Amino acid sequence: MRLLLQERTYSLTLTILLVGIGATITFPQTFPTFGNWSQLLLNLSIDTIVAVGMMLLLVSGVFDLSVGSVVAFSGGVAAYTMITLGMPMPLAIIAALASACLVGLANGYLIAYQGINPMIQTLATMGIVRGVALLVSGAGIQNLPYWFNAISQSRLLGIQMPVWYMLLIVATFAFLMNRTIFFRRYYYIGGNERAADLSGIRVRNMKLWGYVLTALLAGVAGILLASRLGTALPTAGRGLELRVITAVILGGASLSGGHGKIIGALLGTVFMGLISNVMVLARVSGYWQEIILGLILIAAVWSDKALQKRSSFA
């Protein structure tokens, strides 16, 4: 029982199972169907890909509020370069990912090397990049090429491709965080940044690359979302940053850094998606859904603080 309470991935897995059983009993005709679960996983795939990057940052003790804007920006750049500039699809995707990485590079440099507060810097970037996304996409760019739409709209074993991309990214980063020295250093930085610096870890360089990787994943998510919708919308990803941070904290990350697993990011988004799915099946209004998700964020932050206080007394 003590391990269950201390290890967030175990307790969250149990919670997901209990919510799933309750939803199956309450909505036996709609919840436990292949169609519902396929749609649920598709809906949370974009959030999960971004959450993997956010987990990496929170492990090292920082975060990024601009990821939702980067999602809209990268999708807009891909569509603009294909439709307006007539660029081939592979080059358009490279241009979109490079643009996303430039946003991460700017965030990482100003935070790691110039000492700007992460919240102030990424909040400012969120507004700037959203504005650029509006300039690039206008009211939205439609009629995207068939092969671009096929990236997300094609299926494997009856499941749309974003779900498979999500699982591949989660598995890749889970392996990297567990098995490689480079990514393990983020835990040392989040645990004690000063000690990590004294032990020879290039803390500022690692933080910079953390922001670049997070922006790259948000760029991938933006391309997949535009491909899935068949349209690049400047409003895409609005509010995504709060959903992702909530999911990652629920999944075991700490706002003070040093803790968290990639699988926890996946479990956090599954839990959030499950709650949203149940509320839709129960026909809860959108207003109440926003209120309930906000309350979940408060509960997640409170539990994080409570666990920190408990560990400090242990």
CSV table of N, CA, C and O in Angstrom, one decimal, residues 66-110:
chain,number,residue,atom,x,y,z
A,66,SER,N,4.4,27.8,-24.0
A,66,SER,CA,4.2,28.1,-25.4
A,66,SER,C,3.9,27.0,-26.4
A,66,SER,O,3.8,27.1,-27.6
A,67,VAL,N,3.8,25.7,-25.8
A,67,VAL,CA,3.7,24.5,-26.7
A,67,VAL,C,2.4,24.6,-27.5
A,67,VAL,O,2.4,24.1,-28.6
A,68,GLY,N,1.3,25.1,-26.9
A,68,GLY,CA,0.1,25.1,-27.7
A,68,GLY,C,0.2,26.0,-28.9
A,68,GLY,O,-0.3,25.7,-30.0
A,69,SER,N,0.9,27.1,-28.7
A,69,SER,CA,1.1,28.1,-29.9
A,69,SER,C,2.0,27.4,-30.9
A,69,SER,O,1.8,27.7,-32.1
A,70,VAL,N,3.0,26.7,-30.5
A,70,VAL,CA,3.9,26.0,-31.4
A,70,VAL,C,3.1,25.0,-32.2
A,70,VAL,O,3.4,24.8,-33.4
A,71,VAL,N,2.2,24.3,-31.6
A,71,VAL,CA,1.3,23.4,-32.4
A,71,VAL,C,0.6,24.1,-33.5
A,71,VAL,O,0.6,23.6,-34.7
A,72,ALA,N,0.0,25.2,-33.3
A,72,ALA,CA,-0.7,26.0,-34.3
A,72,ALA,C,0.3,26.5,-35.3
A,72,ALA,O,0.1,26.5,-36.5
A,73,PHE,N,1.4,27.0,-34.8
A,73,PHE,CA,2.5,27.6,-35.7
A,73,PHE,C,3.1,26.6,-36.7
A,73,PHE,O,3.1,26.9,-37.9
A,74,SER,N,3.4,25.4,-36.2
A,74,SER,CA,4.0,24.4,-37.1
A,74,SER,C,3.1,23.9,-38.2
A,74,SER,O,3.4,23.7,-39.3
A,75,GLY,N,1.8,23.7,-37.8
A,75,GLY,CA,0.8,23.3,-38.7
A,75,GLY,C,0.6,24.4,-39.8
A,75,GLY,O,0.5,24.1,-41.0
A,76,GLY,N,0.6,25.6,-39.3
A,76,GLY,CA,0.4,26.7,-40.3
A,76,GLY,C,1.6,26.9,-41.2
A,76,GLY,O,1.4,27.1,-42.4
A,77,VAL,N,2.8,26.7,-40.7
A,77,VAL,CA,4.0,26.8,-41.6
A,77,VAL,C,4.0,25.7,-42.6
A,77,VAL,O,4.3,25.9,-43.8
A,78,ALA,N,3.6,24.5,-42.2
A,78,ALA,CA,3.6,23.3,-43.2
A,78,ALA,C,2.5,23.6,-44.3
A,78,ALA,O,2.8,23.4,-45.5
A,79,ALA,N,1.4,24.1,-43.9
A,79,ALA,CA,0.3,24.4,-44.9
A,79,ALA,C,0.7,25.6,-45.8
A,79,ALA,O,0.5,25.5,-47.0
A,80,TYR,N,1.2,26.6,-45.2
A,80,TYR,CA,1.6,27.8,-45.9
A,80,TYR,C,2.6,27.5,-47.0
A,80,TYR,O,2.6,27.9,-48.1
A,81,THR,N,3.7,26.8,-46.6
A,81,THR,CA,4.7,26.5,-47.5
A,81,THR,C,4.3,25.5,-48.7
A,81,THR,O,4.8,25.6,-49.8
A,82,MET,N,3.3,24.6,-48.3
A,82,MET,CA,2.8,23.7,-49.4
A,82,MET,C,1.8,24.5,-50.3
A,82,MET,O,1.9,24.4,-51.5
A,83,ILE,N,0.8,25.2,-49.7
A,83,ILE,CA,-0.3,25.8,-50.5
A,83,ILE,C,0.1,27.1,-51.2
A,83,ILE,O,-0.1,27.3,-52.4
A,84,THR,N,0.7,28.0,-50.4
A,84,THR,CA,1.0,29.3,-50.9
A,84,THR,C,2.4,29.3,-51.7
A,84,THR,O,2.5,30.0,-52.7
A,85,LEU,N,3.4,28.7,-51.1
A,85,LEU,CA,4.7,28.7,-51.8
A,85,LEU,C,4.9,27.5,-52.7
A,85,LEU,O,5.9,27.5,-53.5
A,86,GLY,N,4.0,26.6,-52.7
A,86,GLY,CA,4.1,25.4,-53.6
A,86,GLY,C,5.3,24.5,-53.4
A,86,GLY,O,5.8,23.8,-54.3
A,87,MET,N,5.7,24.4,-52.1
A,87,MET,CA,6.9,23.6,-51.7
A,87,MET,C,6.4,22.1,-51.6
A,87,MET,O,5.3,21.8,-51.2
A,88,PRO,N,7.3,21.2,-52.0
A,88,PRO,CA,7.0,19.8,-51.9
A,88,PRO,C,6.7,19.4,-50.4
A,88,PRO,O,7.3,20.0,-49.5
A,89,MET,N,5.9,18.4,-50.2
A,89,MET,CA,5.5,18.1,-48.8
A,89,MET,C,6.6,17.8,-47.9
A,89,MET,O,6.7,18.3,-46.8
A,90,PRO,N,7.6,16.9,-48.3
A,90,PRO,CA,8.7,16.7,-47.3
A,90,PRO,C,9.5,17.9,-46.9
A,90,PRO,O,9.8,18.1,-45.7
A,91,LEU,N,9.7,18.9,-47.9
A,91,LEU,CA,10.4,20.1,-47.5
A,91,LEU,C,9.5,21.0,-46.6
A,91,LEU,O,10.0,21.7,-45.7
A,92,ALA,N,8.2,21.0,-46.9
A,92,ALA,CA,7.3,21.8,-46.0
A,92,ALA,C,7.3,21.2,-44.6
A,92,ALA,O,7.3,22.0,-43.6
A,93,ILE,N,7.4,19.9,-44.4
A,93,ILE,CA,7.4,19.3,-43.1
A,93,ILE,C,8.7,19.7,-42.4
A,93,ILE,O,8.8,20.1,-41.2
A,94,ILE,N,9.8,19.6,-43.1
A,94,ILE,CA,11.1,20.0,-42.6
A,94,ILE,C,11.1,21.5,-42.2
A,94,ILE,O,11.6,21.8,-41.1
A,95,ALA,N,10.5,22.3,-43.0
A,95,ALA,CA,10.5,23.8,-42.7
A,95,ALA,C,9.6,24.0,-41.4
A,95,ALA,O,10.0,24.8,-40.5
A,96,ALA,N,8.5,23.2,-41.3
A,96,ALA,CA,7.7,23.4,-40.1
A,96,ALA,C,8.4,22.9,-38.8
A,96,ALA,O,8.4,23.6,-37.8
A,97,LEU,N,9.1,21.8,-38.9
A,97,LEU,CA,9.8,21.3,-37.7
A,97,LEU,C,11.0,22.2,-37.4
A,97,LEU,O,11.3,22.5,-36.2
A,98,ALA,N,11.7,22.8,-38.4
A,98,ALA,CA,12.8,23.7,-38.1
A,98,ALA,C,12.3,25.0,-37.5
A,98,ALA,O,12.9,25.5,-36.6
A,99,SER,N,11.1,25.4,-37.9
A,99,SER,CA,10.5,26.6,-37.3
A,99,SER,C,10.2,26.4,-35.9
A,99,SER,O,10.4,27.3,-35.0
A,100,ALA,N,9.6,25.2,-35.6
A,100,ALA,CA,9.3,24.9,-34.2
A,100,ALA,C,10.6,24.8,-33.3
A,100,ALA,O,10.6,25.3,-32.2
A,101,CYS,N,11.7,24.2,-33.9
A,101,CYS,CA,12.9,24.1,-33.2
A,101,CYS,C,13.5,25.5,-32.9
A,101,CYS,O,14.1,25.8,-31.8
A,102,LEU,N,13.3,26.5,-33.8
A,102,LEU,CA,13.8,27.8,-33.6
A,102,LEU,C,13.1,28.5,-32.4
A,102,LEU,O,13.8,29.2,-31.6
A,103,VAL,N,11.8,28.2,-32.3
A,103,VAL,CA,11.1,28.7,-31.1
A,103,VAL,C,11.7,28.1,-29.8
A,103,VAL,O,12.0,28.9,-28.8
A,104,GLY,N,12.0,26.8,-29.8
A,104,GLY,CA,12.6,26.2,-28.6
A,104,GLY,C,14.0,26.7,-28.4
A,104,GLY,O,14.4,26.9,-27.2
A,105,LEU,N,14.7,27.0,-29.4
A,105,LEU,CA,16.1,27.5,-29.3
A,105,LEU,C,16.1,28.9,-28.6
A,105,LEU,O,16.9,29.1,-27.7
A,106,ALA,N,15.1,29.7,-29.1
A,106,ALA,CA,15.0,31.0,-28.5
A,106,ALA,C,14.6,31.0,-27.0
A,106,ALA,O,15.2,31.6,-26.1
A,107,ASN,N,13.6,30.1,-26.7
A,107,ASN,CA,13.2,29.9,-25.3
A,107,ASN,C,14.4,29.4,-24.4
A,107,ASN,O,14.7,29.9,-23.4
A,108,GLY,N,15.0,28.4,-25.0
A,108,GLY,CA,16.1,27.7,-24.2
A,108,GLY,C,17.3,28.7,-24.0
A,108,GLY,O,17.8,28.7,-22.9
A,109,TYR,N,17.7,29.5,-25.0
A,109,TYR,CA,18.8,30.4,-24.8
A,109,TYR,C,18.5,31.5,-23.8
A,109,TYR,O,19.3,31.8,-22.9
A,110,LEU,N,17.3,32.1,-23.9
A,110,LEU,CA,17.0,33.2,-23.0
A,110,LEU,C,16.8,32.7,-21.6
A,110,LEU,O,17.1,33.4,-20.7
